[in-house]
PDB file of C-alpha atoms in Angstrom:
ATOM      1  CA  ALA M 448      46.427 -10.585  35.364  1.00 74.00           C
ATOM      2  CA  VAL M 449      43.712  -8.329  37.296  1.00 86.00           C
ATOM      3  CA  LEU M 450      45.098  -9.670  40.581  1.00 86.00           C
ATOM      4  CA  ALA M 451      48.635  -8.914  39.711  1.00 85.00           C
ATOM      5  CA  TYR M 452      47.502  -5.313  38.617  1.00 86.00           C
ATOM      6  CA  SER M 453      45.914  -5.110  41.887  1.00 91.00           C
ATOM      7  CA  MET M 454      48.943  -6.229  43.851  1.00 90.00           C
ATOM      8  CA  VAL M 455      51.200  -3.656  41.835  1.00 87.00           C
ATOM      9  CA  LEU M 456      48.871  -0.707  42.475  1.00 90.00           C
ATOM     10  CA  GLY M 457      48.846  -1.299  46.255  1.00 90.00           C
ATOM     11  CA  ASP M 458      52.517  -1.631  46.508  1.00 88.00           C
ATOM     12  CA  THR M 459      53.326   1.735  43.914  1.00 88.00           C
ATOM     13  CA  PHE M 460      50.866   4.041  45.654  1.00 90.00           C
ATOM     14  CA  SER M 461      51.845   3.259  48.869  1.00 90.00           C
ATOM     15  CA  ALA M 462      55.590   3.883  48.018  1.00 86.00           C
ATOM     16  CA  LEU M 463      54.189   6.931  46.206  1.00 86.00           C
ATOM     17  CA  PHE M 464      52.591   8.504  49.320  1.00 88.00           C
ATOM     18  CA  GLU M 465      55.672   7.678  51.158  1.00 86.00           C
ATOM     19  CA  THR M 466      57.868   9.736  48.681  1.00 80.00           C
ATOM     20  CA  PHE M 467      55.554  12.717  49.881  1.00 81.00           C
ATOM     21  CA  GLY M 468      56.255  11.795  53.582  1.00 83.00           C
ATOM     22  CA  LEU M 469      53.120  10.192  54.140  1.00 86.00           C
ATOM     23  CA  ASN M 470      52.720   6.797  55.789  1.00 88.00           C
ATOM     24  CA  VAL M 471      49.825   5.181  54.186  1.00 89.00           C
ATOM     25  CA  SER M 472      49.951   1.130  54.321  1.00 90.00           C
ATOM     26  CA  ARG M 473      49.576  -1.010  51.095  1.00 90.00           C
ATOM     27  CA  GLU M 474      46.261  -1.918  52.409  1.00 91.00           C
ATOM     28  CA  LYS M 475      44.828   1.675  53.144  1.00 93.00           C
ATOM     29  CA  ALA M 476      46.227   2.753  49.409  1.00 93.00           C
ATOM     30  CA  LEU M 477      44.598  -0.312  47.399  1.00 93.00           C
ATOM     31  CA  VAL M 478      41.435  -0.179  49.000  1.00 94.00           C
ATOM     32  CA  GLY M 479      41.123   3.785  48.490  1.00 94.00           C
ATOM     33  CA  LEU M 480      42.193   3.175  44.952  1.00 93.00           C
ATOM     34  CA  THR M 481      39.869   0.380  44.242  1.00 94.00           C
ATOM     35  CA  LEU M 482      36.762   2.372  45.582  1.00 94.00           C
ATOM     36  CA  THR M 483      37.743   5.775  44.097  1.00 93.00           C
ATOM     37  CA  VAL M 484      39.141   4.920  40.664  1.00 92.00           C
ATOM     38  CA  LEU M 485      39.321   1.333  39.642  1.00 93.00           C
ATOM     39  CA  LEU M 486      35.569   0.909  40.302  1.00 93.00           C
ATOM     40  CA  PRO M 487      34.266   3.593  38.062  1.00 92.00           C
ATOM     41  CA  LEU M 488      36.729   2.951  35.389  1.00 90.00           C
ATOM     42  CA  CYS M 489      35.823  -0.972  35.480  1.00 90.00           C
ATOM     43  CA  LYS M 490      32.109  -0.115  35.013  1.00 89.00           C
ATOM     44  CA  LEU M 491      32.704   1.684  31.905  1.00 84.00           C
ATOM     45  CA  LYS M 492      30.704  -0.136  29.130  1.00 78.00           C
ATOM     46  CA  ASP M 493      32.716   1.853  25.984  1.00 74.00           C
ATOM     47  CA  LEU M 494      36.578   1.538  26.732  1.00 73.00           C
ATOM     48  CA  SER M 495      37.278   3.844  23.524  1.00 73.00           C
ATOM     49  CA  SER M 496      37.514   6.701  25.684  1.00 75.00           C
ATOM     50  CA  LEU M 497      40.965   5.233  27.519  1.00 76.00           C
ATOM     51  CA  ALA M 498      42.386   5.204  24.310  1.00 72.00           C
ATOM     52  CA  PRO M 499      44.501   8.442  24.817  1.00 76.00           C
ATOM     53  CA  PHE M 500      45.578   7.622  28.195  1.00 77.00           C
ATOM     54  CA  SER M 501      46.898   4.029  27.122  1.00 74.00           C
ATOM     55  CA  LEU M 502      48.945   6.485  24.932  1.00 77.00           C
ATOM     56  CA  LEU M 503      50.401   8.324  27.687  1.00 79.00           C
ATOM     57  CA  GLY M 504      50.852   5.233  29.530  1.00 78.00           C
ATOM     58  CA  ILE M 505      52.891   3.609  27.236  1.00 80.00           C
ATOM     59  CA  ALA M 506      55.190   6.935  26.887  1.00 85.00           C
ATOM     60  CA  GLY M 507      55.512   6.606  30.891  1.00 84.00           C
ATOM     61  CA  MET M 508      56.702   2.884  30.259  1.00 84.00           C
ATOM     62  CA  LEU M 509      59.116   4.192  28.150  1.00 88.00           C
ATOM     63  CA  TYR M 510      60.202   7.050  30.573  1.00 90.00           C
ATOM     64  CA  THR M 511      60.562   4.125  33.455  1.00 91.00           C
ATOM     65  CA  ALA M 512      62.855   1.906  31.138  1.00 91.00           C
ATOM     66  CA  LEU M 513      65.252   4.916  30.448  1.00 93.00           C
ATOM     67  CA  ALA M 514      65.198   6.063  34.174  1.00 93.00           C
ATOM     68  CA  MET M 515      66.292   2.426  34.940  1.00 94.00           C
ATOM     69  CA  ALA M 516      69.093   2.362  32.447  1.00 94.00           C
ATOM     70  CA  VAL M 517      70.086   5.785  33.849  1.00 94.00           C
ATOM     71  CA  ARG M 518      70.534   4.174  37.646  1.00 94.00           C
ATOM     72  CA  PHE M 519      72.235   1.052  36.304  1.00 94.00           C
ATOM     73  CA  PHE M 520      75.021   3.354  34.420  1.00 94.00           C
ATOM     74  CA  ASP M 521      75.524   5.390  37.055  1.00 93.00           C
ATOM     75  CA  GLY M 522      75.737   2.932  39.670  1.00 92.00           C
ATOM     76  CA  SER M 523      73.608   4.828  42.244  1.00 93.00           C
ATOM     77  CA  TYR M 524      72.627   1.471  43.675  1.00 93.00           C
ATOM     78  CA  ALA M 525      75.869  -0.423  43.131  1.00 90.00           C
ATOM     79  CA  GLU M 526      78.032  -1.194  46.770  1.00 87.00           C
ATOM     80  CA  GLY M 527      79.033   2.514  48.174  1.00 86.00           C
ATOM     81  CA  GLY M 528      76.743   4.357  45.598  1.00 90.00           C
ATOM     82  CA  LYS M 529      74.771   7.205  46.777  1.00 90.00           C
ATOM     83  CA  LEU M 530      71.305   5.427  47.081  1.00 91.00           C
ATOM     84  CA  ALA M 531      72.624   2.226  47.892  1.00 88.00           C
ATOM     85  CA  ALA M 532      72.043   2.585  52.140  1.00 88.00           C
ATOM     86  CA  ASP M 533      68.140   4.001  51.395  1.00 89.00           C
ATOM     87  CA  VAL M 534      67.101   0.529  50.389  1.00 89.00           C
ATOM     88  CA  ALA M 535      66.313  -2.183  52.794  1.00 87.00           C
ATOM     89  CA  GLU M 536      69.144  -5.011  53.120  1.00 88.00           C
ATOM     90  CA  SER M 537      66.975  -7.482  51.330  1.00 87.00           C
ATOM     91  CA  LEU M 538      66.523  -5.165  48.232  1.00 89.00           C
ATOM     92  CA  ARG M 539      70.215  -4.470  47.733  1.00 90.00           C
ATOM     93  CA  PRO M 540      72.172  -5.718  44.888  1.00 90.00           C
ATOM     94  CA  ALA M 541      73.106  -9.496  44.881  1.00 88.00           C
ATOM     95  CA  ILE M 542      75.165  -9.879  41.920  1.00 84.00           C
ATOM     96  CA  GLY M 543      76.023 -13.432  41.311  1.00 78.00           C
ATOM     97  CA  THR M 544      79.184 -14.942  39.600  1.00 76.00           C
ATOM     98  CA  LYS M 545      77.375 -18.068  37.452  1.00 74.00           C
ATOM     99  CA  GLY M 546      76.887 -15.703  34.267  1.00 72.00           C
ATOM    100  CA  ALA M 547      75.227 -16.654  31.261  1.00 72.00           C
ATOM    101  CA  SER M 548      75.606 -20.625  32.606  1.00 75.00           C
ATOM    102  CA  ALA M 549      72.486 -19.835  35.062  1.00 74.00           C
ATOM    103  CA  VAL M 550      70.162 -19.864  32.113  1.00 75.00           C
ATOM    104  CA  PHE M 551      70.675 -23.495  32.182  1.00 75.00           C
ATOM    105  CA  SER M 552      69.359 -23.671  36.004  1.00 74.00           C
ATOM    106  CA  SER M 553      65.822 -25.074  36.705  1.00 70.00           C
ATOM    107  CA  ASN M 554      65.065 -21.667  38.334  1.00 71.00           C
ATOM    108  CA  ALA M 555      64.987 -20.531  34.518  1.00 74.00           C
ATOM    109  CA  PHE M 556      61.585 -22.427  34.303  1.00 72.00           C
ATOM    110  CA  ILE M 557      59.945 -19.535  36.988  1.00 74.00           C
ATOM    111  CA  LEU M 558      61.324 -16.700  34.422  1.00 75.00           C
ATOM    112  CA  ILE M 559      59.802 -18.483  31.260  1.00 75.00           C
ATOM    113  CA  CYS M 560      56.485 -18.645  33.372  1.00 75.00           C
ATOM    114  CA  MET M 561      56.413 -15.113  34.589  1.00 75.00           C
ATOM    115  CA  LEU M 562      57.044 -14.123  30.967  1.00 76.00           C
ATOM    116  CA  SER M 563      53.769 -15.978  29.922  1.00 73.00           C
ATOM    117  CA  THR M 564      52.070 -13.630  31.835  1.00 72.00           C
ATOM    118  CA  ALA M 565      53.265 -10.688  29.495  1.00 70.00           C
ATOM    119  CA  TYR M 566      50.964 -12.036  26.824  1.00 66.00           C
ATOM    120  CA  MET M 567      48.067 -12.804  28.243  1.00 65.00           C
ATOM    121  CA  ALA M 568      45.743 -10.813  26.375  1.00 66.00           C
ATOM    122  CA  HIS M 569      44.379 -13.204  24.044  1.00 67.00           C
ATOM    123  CA  PHE M 570      40.956 -12.933  25.505  1.00 66.00           C
ATOM    124  CA  ASN M 571      40.581  -9.434  24.425  1.00 70.00           C
ATOM    125  CA  ALA M 572      41.658 -10.224  20.793  1.00 79.00           C
ATOM    126  CA  PRO M 573      37.964 -10.182  19.181  1.00 79.00           C
ATOM    127  CA  LYS M 574      36.975  -7.109  21.197  1.00 75.00           C
ATOM    128  CA  PHE M 575      40.087  -5.192  19.831  1.00 80.00           C
ATOM    129  CA  TYR M 576      39.302  -6.456  16.481  1.00 86.00           C
ATOM    130  CA  LEU M 577      35.896  -5.408  16.539  1.00 83.00           C
ATOM    131  CA  GLU M 578      36.493  -1.774  17.696  1.00 80.00           C
ATOM    132  CA  LEU M 579      39.626  -1.495  15.070  1.00 84.00           C
ATOM    133  CA  GLU M 580      38.783   1.122  12.627  1.00 85.00           C
ATOM    134  CA  ASN M 581      38.912  -0.189   8.980  1.00 88.00           C
ATOM    135  CA  ASN M 582      39.515  -3.653  10.640  1.00 89.00           C
ATOM    136  CA  THR M 583      40.649  -5.854   7.759  1.00 91.00           C
ATOM    137  CA  ILE M 584      42.898  -8.461   8.651  1.00 90.00           C
ATOM    138  CA  ALA M 585      45.655  -6.848   6.589  1.00 91.00           C
ATOM    139  CA  ARG M 586      45.447  -3.774   9.063  1.00 93.00           C
ATOM    140  CA  TRP M 587      45.211  -6.107  12.373  1.00 92.00           C
ATOM    141  CA  ASN M 588      47.945  -8.172  11.502  1.00 92.00           C
ATOM    142  CA  THR M 589      50.161  -4.863  11.446  1.00 93.00           C
ATOM    143  CA  CYS M 590      48.673  -3.676  14.440  1.00 89.00           C
ATOM    144  CA  VAL M 591      49.450  -6.966  16.254  1.00 88.00           C
ATOM    145  CA  ALA M 592      53.108  -7.288  14.991  1.00 91.00           C
ATOM    146  CA  THR M 593      53.542  -3.481  15.699  1.00 91.00           C
ATOM    147  CA  SER M 594      52.387  -3.839  19.549  1.00 85.00           C
ATOM    148  CA  PHE M 595      54.149  -7.439  20.187  1.00 85.00           C
ATOM    149  CA  SER M 596      57.404  -5.794  18.934  1.00 89.00           C
ATOM    150  CA  ILE M 597      57.456  -2.782  21.053  1.00 84.00           C
ATOM    151  CA  SER M 598      56.003  -4.880  23.918  1.00 83.00           C
ATOM    152  CA  ILE M 599      58.837  -7.347  23.606  1.00 85.00           C
ATOM    153  CA  LEU M 600      61.588  -4.358  23.428  1.00 86.00           C
ATOM    154  CA  PHE M 601      59.995  -3.004  26.447  1.00 84.00           C
ATOM    155  CA  PHE M 602      59.991  -6.277  28.488  1.00 83.00           C
ATOM    156  CA  ILE M 603      63.811  -7.182  27.418  1.00 87.00           C
ATOM    157  CA  GLY M 604      64.920  -3.496  28.213  1.00 88.00           C
ATOM    158  CA  ILE M 605      63.289  -3.215  31.724  1.00 89.00           C
ATOM    159  CA  ALA M 606      64.013  -6.687  32.415  1.00 88.00           C
ATOM    160  CA  ALA M 607      67.676  -6.289  31.475  1.00 90.00           C
ATOM    161  CA  MET M 608      68.341  -3.105  33.363  1.00 93.00           C
ATOM    162  CA  GLY M 609      66.550  -4.024  36.678  1.00 93.00           C
ATOM    163  CA  PHE M 610      68.275  -7.642  36.971  1.00 90.00           C
ATOM    164  CA  SER M 611      71.573  -6.051  35.740  1.00 91.00           C
ATOM    165  CA  THR M 612      71.154  -3.291  38.703  1.00 93.00           C
ATOM    166  CA  PHE M 613      70.076  -5.824  41.612  1.00 93.00           C
ATOM    167  CA  GLY M 614      70.663  -9.296  40.257  1.00 89.00           C
ATOM    168  CA  GLY M 615      69.229 -12.126  42.813  1.00 85.00           C
ATOM    169  CA  ALA M 616      67.945  -9.347  44.958  1.00 89.00           C
ATOM    170  CA  SER M 617      64.953  -8.405  42.295  1.00 88.00           C
ATOM    171  CA  ASN M 618      61.844  -7.934  43.680  1.00 84.00           C
ATOM    172  CA  GLY M 619      58.591  -9.182  41.618  1.00 79.00           C
ATOM    173  CA  LEU M 620      58.073  -5.456  41.557  1.00 83.00           C
ATOM    174  CA  ILE M 621      61.459  -4.335  40.843  1.00 90.00           C
ATOM    175  CA  LEU M 622      60.430  -0.751  41.744  1.00 89.00           C
ATOM    176  CA  ASN M 623      60.386  -1.554  45.171  1.00 89.00           C
ATOM    177  CA  ASN M 624      64.000  -2.156  45.040  1.00 92.00           C
ATOM    178  CA  TYR M 625      65.034   1.755  44.249  1.00 93.00           C
ATOM    179  CA  SER M 626      64.627   4.056  47.105  1.00 92.00           C
ATOM    180  CA  THR M 627      61.704   6.268  47.981  1.00 88.00           C
ATOM    181  CA  LYS M 628      63.956   9.160  47.824  1.00 88.00           C
ATOM    182  CA  ASP M 629      65.091   8.595  44.353  1.00 91.00           C
ATOM    183  CA  SER M 630      63.335  11.258  42.317  1.00 89.00           C
ATOM    184  CA  ILE M 631      63.779   9.853  39.223  1.00 92.00           C
ATOM    185  CA  MET M 632      62.322   6.323  40.156  1.00 91.00           C
ATOM    186  CA  GLY M 633      59.617   8.355  41.995  1.00 88.00           C
ATOM    187  CA  PHE M 634      58.310   9.771  38.831  1.00 89.00           C
ATOM    188  CA  SER M 635      58.779   6.117  37.237  1.00 89.00           C
ATOM    189  CA  ARG M 636      56.208   4.980  39.707  1.00 89.00           C
ATOM    190  CA  VAL M 637      53.794   7.515  39.439  1.00 87.00           C
ATOM    191  CA  ALA M 638      54.306   6.540  35.225  1.00 87.00           C
ATOM    192  CA  VAL M 639      53.729   3.099  35.940  1.00 84.00           C
ATOM    193  CA  ALA M 640      50.715   3.643  38.113  1.00 87.00           C
ATOM    194  CA  PHE M 641      49.118   5.895  35.430  1.00 85.00           C
ATOM    195  CA  ALA M 642      49.787   2.969  33.016  1.00 84.00           C
ATOM    196  CA  LEU M 643      48.012   0.595  35.200  1.00 85.00           C
ATOM    197  CA  VAL M 644      45.077   2.649  36.443  1.00 88.00           C
ATOM    198  CA  PHE M 645      44.152   3.243  32.775  1.00 85.00           C
ATOM    199  CA  THR M 646      44.780  -0.078  31.554  1.00 83.00           C
ATOM    200  CA  TYR M 647      43.379  -2.034  34.391  1.00 88.00           C
ATOM    201  CA  PRO M 648      39.597  -1.895  32.629  1.00 88.00           C
ATOM    202  CA  LEU M 649      41.011  -3.494  29.369  1.00 81.00           C
ATOM    203  CA  ALA M 650      42.098  -6.589  31.671  1.00 81.00           C
ATOM    204  CA  PHE M 651      38.917  -6.440  33.719  1.00 88.00           C
ATOM    205  CA  VAL M 652      36.548  -6.558  31.261  1.00 85.00           C
ATOM    206  CA  GLY M 653      38.378  -9.465  29.850  1.00 79.00           C
ATOM    207  CA  CYS M 654      37.955 -11.149  33.331  1.00 83.00           C
ATOM    208  CA  ARG M 655      34.101 -10.358  33.622  1.00 88.00           C
ATOM    209  CA  ASP M 656      33.100 -11.240  30.175  1.00 83.00           C
ATOM    210  CA  GLY M 657      34.832 -14.658  30.654  1.00 81.00           C
ATOM    211  CA  THR M 658      32.974 -15.255  33.611  1.00 87.00           C
ATOM    212  CA  LEU M 659      29.892 -14.718  31.758  1.00 88.00           C
ATOM    213  CA  GLU M 660      30.591 -17.069  29.233  1.00 86.00           C
ATOM    214  CA  MET M 661      31.295 -19.529  32.032  1.00 85.00           C
ATOM    215  CA  MET M 662      28.117 -18.672  33.257  1.00 87.00           C
ATOM    216  CA  GLN M 663      26.267 -18.992  29.867  1.00 87.00           C
ATOM    217  CA  VAL M 664      24.550 -15.901  30.318  1.00 87.00           C
ATOM    218  CA  PRO M 665      23.111 -14.881  26.738  1.00 87.00           C
ATOM    219  CA  LYS M 666      24.187 -11.810  25.292  1.00 83.00           C
ATOM    220  CA  GLU M 667      20.495 -10.097  25.215  1.00 84.00           C
ATOM    221  CA  GLU M 668      20.484 -10.900  29.419  1.00 85.00           C
ATOM    222  CA  ARG M 669      23.513  -9.050  30.109  1.00 85.00           C
ATOM    223  CA  THR M 670      21.949  -5.823  31.361  1.00 88.00           C
ATOM    224  CA  ASP M 671      23.776  -2.634  32.769  1.00 86.00           C
ATOM    225  CA  ALA M 672      22.731  -3.856  36.396  1.00 89.00           C
ATOM    226  CA  LYS M 673      23.876  -7.477  35.895  1.00 89.00           C
ATOM    227  CA  LEU M 674      27.388  -6.256  34.950  1.00 90.00           C
ATOM    228  CA  ASN M 675      27.601  -3.912  37.561  1.00 90.00           C
ATOM    229  CA  ASN M 676      26.751  -6.649  40.003  1.00 92.00           C
ATOM    230  CA  LEU M 677      29.197  -8.608  38.579  1.00 92.00           C
ATOM    231  CA  THR M 678      31.878  -5.960  38.648  1.00 93.00           C
ATOM    232  CA  TYR M 679      31.491  -5.497  42.238  1.00 94.00           C
ATOM    233  CA  ILE M 680      31.547  -9.108  43.125  1.00 94.00           C
ATOM    234  CA  ILE M 681      34.877  -9.482  40.933  1.00 94.00           C
ATOM    235  CA  LEU M 682      36.640  -6.378  41.890  1.00 94.00           C
ATOM    236  CA  ALA M 683      35.775  -7.192  45.741  1.00 94.00           C
ATOM    237  CA  THR M 684      37.232 -10.601  45.670  1.00 94.00           C
ATOM    238  CA  VAL M 685      40.161  -9.470  43.192  1.00 93.00           C
ATOM    239  CA  THR M 686      41.128  -6.798  46.163  1.00 94.00           C
ATOM    240  CA  ALA M 687      40.357  -9.109  49.285  1.00 94.00           C
ATOM    241  CA  VAL M 688      43.025 -11.652  47.689  1.00 91.00           C
ATOM    242  CA  ALA M 689      45.528  -8.902  46.815  1.00 92.00           C
ATOM    243  CA  LEU M 690      45.293  -7.707  50.390  1.00 92.00           C
ATOM    244  CA  LYS M 691      46.306 -10.751  51.865  1.00 90.00           C
ATOM    245  CA  ILE M 692      48.922 -11.944  48.845  1.00 84.00           C
ATOM    246  CA  THR M 693      52.136  -9.828  48.826  1.00 83.00           C
ATOM    247  CA  ASP M 694      54.330 -12.006  46.745  1.00 80.00           C
ATOM    248  CA  LEU M 695      54.033 -10.785  43.616  1.00 78.00           C
ATOM    249  CA  SER M 696      56.422 -13.259  42.156  1.00 77.00           C
ATOM    250  CA  PHE M 697      54.927 -16.356  43.004  1.00 80.00           C
ATOM    251  CA  ILE M 698      51.512 -14.838  41.333  1.00 80.00           C
ATOM    252  CA  MET M 699      53.313 -14.072  38.369  1.00 79.00           C
ATOM    253  CA  SER M 700      55.102 -17.565  38.378  1.00 81.00           C
ATOM    254  CA  PHE M 701      52.411 -19.614  39.290  1.00 83.00           C
ATOM    255  CA  GLY M 702      49.694 -17.858  37.198  1.00 81.00           C
ATOM    256  CA  GLY M 703      52.041 -17.761  34.135  1.00 81.00           C
ATOM    257  CA  ALA M 704      52.777 -21.495  34.527  1.00 83.00           C
ATOM    258  CA  THR M 705      49.238 -22.513  34.631  1.00 85.00           C
ATOM    259  CA  LEU M 706      47.049 -19.779  32.904  1.00 81.00           C
ATOM    260  CA  GLY M 707      49.700 -18.122  30.979  1.00 81.00           C
ATOM    261  CA  ASN M 708      50.694 -21.369  29.125  1.00 83.00           C
ATOM    262  CA  ALA M 709      47.067 -22.534  28.775  1.00 85.00           C
ATOM    263  CA  LEU M 710      46.068 -19.242  27.111  1.00 81.00           C
ATOM    264  CA  ILE M 711      49.634 -19.258  24.833  1.00 82.00           C
ATOM    265  CA  TYR M 712      50.356 -22.500  23.622  1.00 87.00           C
ATOM    266  CA  VAL M 713      47.314 -24.828  24.622  1.00 90.00           C
ATOM    267  CA  TYR M 714      43.985 -23.378  23.844  1.00 87.00           C
ATOM    268  CA  PRO M 715      45.119 -21.403  20.720  1.00 87.00           C
ATOM    269  CA  ALA M 716      46.214 -24.813  19.106  1.00 92.00           C
ATOM    270  CA  LEU M 717      43.159 -26.862  20.208  1.00 93.00           C
ATOM    271  CA  MET M 718      41.009 -24.155  18.523  1.00 91.00           C
ATOM    272  CA  PHE M 719      43.083 -24.211  15.629  1.00 92.00           C
ATOM    273  CA  ARG M 720      42.954 -27.756  15.442  1.00 93.00           C
ATOM    274  CA  SER M 721      39.123 -27.515  15.681  1.00 94.00           C
ATOM    275  CA  ALA M 722      38.714 -25.100  13.196  1.00 93.00           C
ATOM    276  CA  VAL M 723      40.784 -27.117  10.646  1.00 93.00           C
ATOM    277  CA  LYS M 724      38.762 -30.396  11.310  1.00 92.00           C
ATOM    278  CA  ASN M 725      35.569 -28.614  10.714  1.00 93.00           C
ATOM    279  CA  LEU M 726      36.813 -27.720   7.233  1.00 91.00           C
ATOM    280  CA  GLY M 727      37.043 -31.120   6.267  1.00 89.00           C
ATOM    281  CA  ASP M 728      38.112 -31.788   2.777  1.00 86.00           C
ATOM    282  CA  ASP M 729      38.745 -28.647   2.475  1.00 88.00           C
ATOM    283  CA  ALA M 730      41.532 -28.141   4.355  1.00 88.00           C
ATOM    284  CA  THR M 731      44.841 -27.584   2.747  1.00 90.00           C
ATOM    285  CA  ALA M 732      47.990 -29.785   3.150  1.00 90.00           C
ATOM    286  CA  ALA M 733      49.968 -26.630   4.550  1.00 90.00           C
ATOM    287  CA  GLN M 734      46.783 -26.243   7.035  1.00 91.00           C
ATOM    288  CA  LYS M 735      47.319 -29.693   8.382  1.00 91.00           C
ATOM    289  CA  LEU M 736      50.976 -29.574   8.739  1.00 93.00           C
ATOM    290  CA  GLU M 737      50.448 -26.318  10.778  1.00 93.00           C
ATOM    291  CA  VAL M 738      47.969 -28.230  12.992  1.00 93.00           C
ATOM    292  CA  LYS M 739      50.760 -30.503  13.859  1.00 94.00           C
ATOM    293  CA  LEU M 740      53.142 -27.744  14.529  1.00 95.00           C
ATOM    294  CA  ALA M 741      50.328 -26.074  16.758  1.00 94.00           C
ATOM    295  CA  MET M 742      50.169 -29.276  18.998  1.00 95.00           C
ATOM    296  CA  ALA M 743      53.734 -29.391  19.253  1.00 95.00           C
ATOM    297  CA  PHE M 744      53.915 -26.262  20.735  1.00 92.00           C
ATOM    298  CA  ALA M 745      50.766 -26.916  22.781  1.00 93.00           C
ATOM    299  CA  ALA M 746      52.780 -30.151  24.314  1.00 94.00           C
ATOM    300  CA  LEU M 747      55.931 -27.652  24.798  1.00 89.00           C
ATOM    301  CA  GLY M 748      53.510 -25.423  26.704  1.00 87.00           C
ATOM    302  CA  ILE M 749      52.038 -28.338  29.058  1.00 91.00           C
ATOM    303  CA  GLY M 750      55.794 -29.385  29.724  1.00 89.00           C
ATOM    304  CA  MET M 751      57.073 -25.919  30.631  1.00 84.00           C
ATOM    305  CA  GLY M 752      53.942 -25.415  32.879  1.00 85.00           C
ATOM    306  CA  THR M 753      54.435 -28.450  34.618  1.00 88.00           C
ATOM    307  CA  ILE M 754      57.593 -27.770  35.519  1.00 84.00           C
ATOM    308  CA  GLY M 755      57.112 -23.940  36.178  1.00 83.00           C
ATOM    309  CA  THR M 756      54.248 -25.096  38.559  1.00 86.00           C
ATOM    310  CA  LYS M 757      56.387 -27.468  40.491  1.00 85.00           C
ATOM    311  CA  MET M 758      59.136 -24.894  40.740  1.00 81.00           C
ATOM    312  CA  ALA M 759      57.124 -21.863  41.724  1.00 80.00           C
ATOM    313  CA  LEU M 760      55.377 -24.057  44.719  1.00 83.00           C
ATOM    314  CA  ALA M 761      58.689 -25.167  45.938  1.00 78.00           C
ATOM    315  CA  LYS M 762      59.554 -21.230  46.240  1.00 72.00           C
ATOM    316  CA  LEU M 763      56.803 -21.082  48.955  1.00 68.00           C
TER     317      LEU M 763
END
């Protein structure tokens, strides 16, 4: 997730500079943003101060979805549209004729794996639960259900508008398909950049804490100095990789097929099975039945991940 964020931010800020008539490469934009903005944010120890910016980010994503809908319905990028000639040939609409039957293509597994990356936030759940005001299970369930519902609507709306506008020419970062001369989508780039910048630390902290857990560093030894040093190392590594890899669709599909499916389908099922097993004779019949259902989903995730990984690699 952190790598994908860096790649998107590099593309987005480069396009924003071009909108204002400045020729700044993707590499320079990403390095400059990382040093001046992302690094200070990732060094924060308390992320609660970012909550207001997260709300503004959500508003920005809503604007982006509406702007994409406007451009779809006004036909600006359709053949002969007023903005169609302002984008590269490879990014112009390529609408096929297969219709709904295309969903049965093996390429659909690539989309499924990409969608898996949308919900790779499980590692932050304990932290969010502990920081939730009046953190009862009932309030937590309401928070999760509401957040997921809003996210699902966003994903469906943006994916539908983007693909309906550009079809097979849709870029891994759909905003790349829109002209840098398009003022409406220019504001969308600003909104997306704002949203990603202030949610970047949330994904980064999960990555950093996970690294500390794998290194088995005790919590009492996680001093500010050690956290900062690890932050420098991880952020430098991620930025270096983001500078070399430009195909976001591959990262999303491959990452979704491997880490995404593991985090969503496999690991939670294994954890739940272990928890029920530890209950011993106290486990209810419903819980034992739920274990079987969870393991069935784990098997489904492994199957989709295997096929998705193969399809993603075949696209290289």
